[in-house]
Coordinates of N, CA and C in Angstrom, one line a residue:
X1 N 2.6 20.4 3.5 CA 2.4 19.4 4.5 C 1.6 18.2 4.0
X2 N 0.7 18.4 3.3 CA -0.4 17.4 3.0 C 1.0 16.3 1.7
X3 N 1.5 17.3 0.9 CA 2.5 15.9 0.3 C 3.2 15.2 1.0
X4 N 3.9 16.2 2.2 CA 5.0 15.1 2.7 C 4.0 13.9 3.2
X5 N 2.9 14.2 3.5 CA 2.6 13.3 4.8 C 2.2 12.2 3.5
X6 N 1.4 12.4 2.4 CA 1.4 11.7 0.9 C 2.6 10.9 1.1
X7 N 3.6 11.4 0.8 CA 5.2 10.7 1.0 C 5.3 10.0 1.6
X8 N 5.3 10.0 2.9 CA 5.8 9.4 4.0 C 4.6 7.7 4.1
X9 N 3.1 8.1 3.4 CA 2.4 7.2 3.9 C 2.6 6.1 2.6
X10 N 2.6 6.7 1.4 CA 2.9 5.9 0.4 C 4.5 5.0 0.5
X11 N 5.4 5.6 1.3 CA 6.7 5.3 1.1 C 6.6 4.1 2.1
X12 N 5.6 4.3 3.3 CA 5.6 3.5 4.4 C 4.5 2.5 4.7
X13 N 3.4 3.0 3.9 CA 2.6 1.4 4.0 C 2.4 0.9 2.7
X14 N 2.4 1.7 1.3 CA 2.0 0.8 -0.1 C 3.7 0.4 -0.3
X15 N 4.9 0.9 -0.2 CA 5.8 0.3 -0.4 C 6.1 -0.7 0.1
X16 N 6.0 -0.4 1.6 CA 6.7 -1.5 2.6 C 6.0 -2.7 2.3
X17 N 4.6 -2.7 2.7 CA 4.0 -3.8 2.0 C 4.1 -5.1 1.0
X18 N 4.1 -3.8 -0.4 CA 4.5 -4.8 -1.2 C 6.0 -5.3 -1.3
X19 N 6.7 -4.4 -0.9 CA 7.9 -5.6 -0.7 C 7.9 -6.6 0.2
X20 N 7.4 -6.8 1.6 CA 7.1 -7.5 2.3 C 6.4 -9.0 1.7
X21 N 4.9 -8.5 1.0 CA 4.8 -9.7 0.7 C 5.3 -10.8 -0.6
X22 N 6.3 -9.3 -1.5 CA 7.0 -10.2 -2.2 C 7.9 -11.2 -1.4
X23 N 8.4 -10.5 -0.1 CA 9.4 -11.6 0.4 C 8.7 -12.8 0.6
X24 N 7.5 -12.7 0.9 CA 7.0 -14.0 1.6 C 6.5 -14.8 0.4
X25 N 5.9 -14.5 -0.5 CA 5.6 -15.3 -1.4 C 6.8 -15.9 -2.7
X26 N 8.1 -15.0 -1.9 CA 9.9 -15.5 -2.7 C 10.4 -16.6 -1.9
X27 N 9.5 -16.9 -1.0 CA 10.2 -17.5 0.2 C 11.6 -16.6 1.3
X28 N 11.6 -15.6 1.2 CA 12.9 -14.7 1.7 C 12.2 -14.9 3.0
X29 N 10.7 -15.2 3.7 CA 10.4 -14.4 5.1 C 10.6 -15.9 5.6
X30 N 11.5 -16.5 7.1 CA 11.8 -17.5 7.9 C 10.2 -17.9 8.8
X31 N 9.4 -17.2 8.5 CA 8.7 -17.2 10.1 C 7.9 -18.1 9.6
X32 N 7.2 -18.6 10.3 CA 6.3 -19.9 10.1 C 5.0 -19.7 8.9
X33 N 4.5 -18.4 9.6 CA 3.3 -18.1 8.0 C 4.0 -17.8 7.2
X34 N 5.0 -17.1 6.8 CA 5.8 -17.1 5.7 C 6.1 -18.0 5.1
X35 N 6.3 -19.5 5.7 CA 6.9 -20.3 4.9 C 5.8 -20.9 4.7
X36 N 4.6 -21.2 5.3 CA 3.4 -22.1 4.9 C 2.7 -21.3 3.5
X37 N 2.8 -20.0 3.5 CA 2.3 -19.3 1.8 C 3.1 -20.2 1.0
X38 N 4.5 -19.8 1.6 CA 5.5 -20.1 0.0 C 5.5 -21.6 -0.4
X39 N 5.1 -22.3 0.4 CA 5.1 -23.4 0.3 C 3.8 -23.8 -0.5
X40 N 3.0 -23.1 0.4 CA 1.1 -23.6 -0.7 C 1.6 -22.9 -2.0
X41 N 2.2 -22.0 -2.4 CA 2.5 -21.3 -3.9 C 3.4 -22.1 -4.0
X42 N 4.6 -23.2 -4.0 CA 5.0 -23.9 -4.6 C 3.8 -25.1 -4.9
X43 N 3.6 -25.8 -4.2 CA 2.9 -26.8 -4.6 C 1.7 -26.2 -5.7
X44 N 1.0 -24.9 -6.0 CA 0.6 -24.3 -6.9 C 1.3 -25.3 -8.2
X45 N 2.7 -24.7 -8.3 CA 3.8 -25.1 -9.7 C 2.8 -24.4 -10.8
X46 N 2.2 -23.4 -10.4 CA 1.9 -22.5 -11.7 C 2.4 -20.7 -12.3
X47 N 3.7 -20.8 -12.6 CA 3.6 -19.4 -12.7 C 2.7 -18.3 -12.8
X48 N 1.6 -18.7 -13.6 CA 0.5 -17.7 -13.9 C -0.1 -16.9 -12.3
X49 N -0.5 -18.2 -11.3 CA -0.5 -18.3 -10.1 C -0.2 -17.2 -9.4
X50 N 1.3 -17.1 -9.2 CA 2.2 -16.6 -8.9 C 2.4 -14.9 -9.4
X51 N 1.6 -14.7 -10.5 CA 1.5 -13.4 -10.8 C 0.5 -13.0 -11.1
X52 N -0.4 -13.6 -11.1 CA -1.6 -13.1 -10.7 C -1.5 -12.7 -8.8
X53 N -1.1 -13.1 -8.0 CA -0.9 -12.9 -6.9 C -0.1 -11.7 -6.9
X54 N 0.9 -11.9 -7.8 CA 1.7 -10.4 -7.3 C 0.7 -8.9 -7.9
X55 N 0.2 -9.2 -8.9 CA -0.7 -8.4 -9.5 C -2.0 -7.7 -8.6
X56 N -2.1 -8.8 -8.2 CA -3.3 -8.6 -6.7 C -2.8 -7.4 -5.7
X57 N -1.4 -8.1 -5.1 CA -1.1 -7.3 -4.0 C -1.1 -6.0 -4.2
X58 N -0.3 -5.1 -4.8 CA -0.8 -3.8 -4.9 C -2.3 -2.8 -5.5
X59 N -3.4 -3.8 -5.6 CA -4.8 -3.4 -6.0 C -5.4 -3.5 -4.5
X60 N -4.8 -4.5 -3.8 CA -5.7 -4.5 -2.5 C -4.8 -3.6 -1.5
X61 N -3.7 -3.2 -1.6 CA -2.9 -2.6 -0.6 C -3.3 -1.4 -0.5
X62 N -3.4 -1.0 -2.2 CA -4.3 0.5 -2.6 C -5.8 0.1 -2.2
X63 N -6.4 -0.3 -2.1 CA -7.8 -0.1 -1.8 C -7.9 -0.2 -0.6
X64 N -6.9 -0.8 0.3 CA -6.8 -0.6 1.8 C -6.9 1.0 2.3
X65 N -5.3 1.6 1.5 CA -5.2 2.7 2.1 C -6.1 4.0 1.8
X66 N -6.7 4.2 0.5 CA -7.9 4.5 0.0 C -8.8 4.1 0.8
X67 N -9.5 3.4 1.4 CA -10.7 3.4 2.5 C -10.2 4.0 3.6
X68 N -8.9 3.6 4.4 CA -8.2 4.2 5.2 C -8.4 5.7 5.4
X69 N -8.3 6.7 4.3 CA -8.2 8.0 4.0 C -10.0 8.2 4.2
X70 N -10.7 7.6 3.1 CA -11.8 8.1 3.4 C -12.7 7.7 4.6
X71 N -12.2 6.5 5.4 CA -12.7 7.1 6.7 C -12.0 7.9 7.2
X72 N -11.1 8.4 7.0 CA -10.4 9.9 8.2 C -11.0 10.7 7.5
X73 N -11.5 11.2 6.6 CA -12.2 11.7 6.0 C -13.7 12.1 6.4
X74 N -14.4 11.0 6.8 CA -15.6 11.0 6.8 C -16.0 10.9 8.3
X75 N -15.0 10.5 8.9 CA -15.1 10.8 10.6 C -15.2 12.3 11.4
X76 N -16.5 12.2 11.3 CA -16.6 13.7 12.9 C -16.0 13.6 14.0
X77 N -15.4 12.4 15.0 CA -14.5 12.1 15.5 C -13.3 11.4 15.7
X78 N -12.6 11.2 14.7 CA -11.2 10.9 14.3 C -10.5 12.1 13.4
X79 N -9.8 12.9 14.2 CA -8.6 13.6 13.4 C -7.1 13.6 13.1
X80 N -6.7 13.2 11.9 CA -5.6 12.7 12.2 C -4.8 14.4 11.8
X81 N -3.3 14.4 12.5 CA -2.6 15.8 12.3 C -1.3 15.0 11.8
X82 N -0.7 16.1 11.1 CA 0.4 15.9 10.1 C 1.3 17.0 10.9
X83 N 2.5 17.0 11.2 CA 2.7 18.3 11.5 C 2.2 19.8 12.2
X84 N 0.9 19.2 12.8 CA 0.4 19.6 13.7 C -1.1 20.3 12.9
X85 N -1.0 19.9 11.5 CA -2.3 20.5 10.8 C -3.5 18.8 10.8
X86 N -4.4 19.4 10.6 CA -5.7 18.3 9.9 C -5.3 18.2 8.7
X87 N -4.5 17.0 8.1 CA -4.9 16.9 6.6 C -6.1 16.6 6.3
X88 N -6.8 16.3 6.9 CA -8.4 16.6 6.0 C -9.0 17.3 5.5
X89 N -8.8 18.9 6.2 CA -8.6 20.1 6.2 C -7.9 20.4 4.9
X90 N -6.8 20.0 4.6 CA -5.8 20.3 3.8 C -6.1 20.0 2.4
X91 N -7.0 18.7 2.3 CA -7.7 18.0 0.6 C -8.8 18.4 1.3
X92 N -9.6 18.1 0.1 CA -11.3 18.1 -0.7 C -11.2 17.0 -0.7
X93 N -10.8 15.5 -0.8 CA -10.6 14.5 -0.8 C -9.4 13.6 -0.3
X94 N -9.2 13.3 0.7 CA -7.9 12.5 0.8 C -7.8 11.3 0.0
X95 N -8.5 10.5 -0.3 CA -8.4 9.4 -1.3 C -7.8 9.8 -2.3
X96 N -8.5 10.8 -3.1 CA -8.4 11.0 -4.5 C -6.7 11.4 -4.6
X97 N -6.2 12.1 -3.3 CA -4.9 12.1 -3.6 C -4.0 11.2 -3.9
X98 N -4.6 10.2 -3.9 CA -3.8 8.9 -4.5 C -3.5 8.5 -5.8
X99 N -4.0 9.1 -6.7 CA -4.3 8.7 -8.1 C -4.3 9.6 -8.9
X100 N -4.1 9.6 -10.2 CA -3.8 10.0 -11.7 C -2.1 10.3 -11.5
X101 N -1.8 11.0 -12.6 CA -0.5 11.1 -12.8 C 0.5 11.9 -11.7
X102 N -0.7 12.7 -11.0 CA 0.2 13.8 -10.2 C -0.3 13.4 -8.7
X103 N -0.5 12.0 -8.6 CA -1.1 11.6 -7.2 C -0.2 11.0 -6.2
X104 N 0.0 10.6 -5.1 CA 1.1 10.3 -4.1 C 1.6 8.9 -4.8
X105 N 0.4 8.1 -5.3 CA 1.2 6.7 -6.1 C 2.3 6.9 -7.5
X106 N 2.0 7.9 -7.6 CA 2.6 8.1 -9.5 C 3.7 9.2 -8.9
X107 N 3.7 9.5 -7.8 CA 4.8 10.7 -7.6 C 5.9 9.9 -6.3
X108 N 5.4 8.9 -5.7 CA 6.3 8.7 -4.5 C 6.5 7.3 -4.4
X109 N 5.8 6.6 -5.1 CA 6.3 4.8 -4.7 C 7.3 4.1 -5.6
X110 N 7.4 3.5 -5.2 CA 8.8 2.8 -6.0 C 8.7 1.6 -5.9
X111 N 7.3 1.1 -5.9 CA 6.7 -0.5 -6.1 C 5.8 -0.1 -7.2
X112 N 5.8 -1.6 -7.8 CA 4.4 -1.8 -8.7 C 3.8 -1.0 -8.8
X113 N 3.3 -0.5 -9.9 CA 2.5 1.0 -10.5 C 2.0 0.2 -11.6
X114 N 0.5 0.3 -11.9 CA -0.2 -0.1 -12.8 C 0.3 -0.6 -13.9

């Protein structure tokens, strides 16, 4: 239980994300803040720029969802259920599940990896 829900959270907010804001900083996203980023990153005209930014987005997307976890974690009244279990219940840590070689990032995303 505790990996799928690993799965499902890495597949659906650190993936989705960073592909998202690759579209917007490609220029792919039509909407109005979309096009005012890609536009202040053109007028940039600095590649380095440009990847340092992409470099950024998956350090802060992970440190999002990593706080995310340890407040469900650390909450006496917020429980989140997976299939009808407490994953909190389930780790000793929900964060930590994120990381090293055998963690939901290195086993389930298919974006930017260190």
């Amino acid at each position: 239980m505790l990996d799928e829900f690993g799965k499902k959270l890495i597949e659906e907010t650190r993936d989705r994300t960073i592909r998202l804001v690759d579209k917007k900083i490609c220029g792919k996203m039509k909407d109005a803040d979309s096009q005012l980023l890609f536009n202040k990153l053109q007028q940039l005209n600095d590649p380095e720029a440009e990847q340092i930014i992409k470099d950024i987005v998956p350090m802060i997307t992970d440190l999002c969802i990593h706080n995310m976890l340890c407040m469900i974690d650390d909450s006496e009244d917020l429980t989140v259920l997976y299939d009808g279990e407490d994953i909190s219940e389930a780790s000793d840590g929900l964060a930590g599940e994120l990381y090293t070689e055998d963690g939901w990032i290195a086993r389930y995303s298919s974006q930017r990896l260190k």
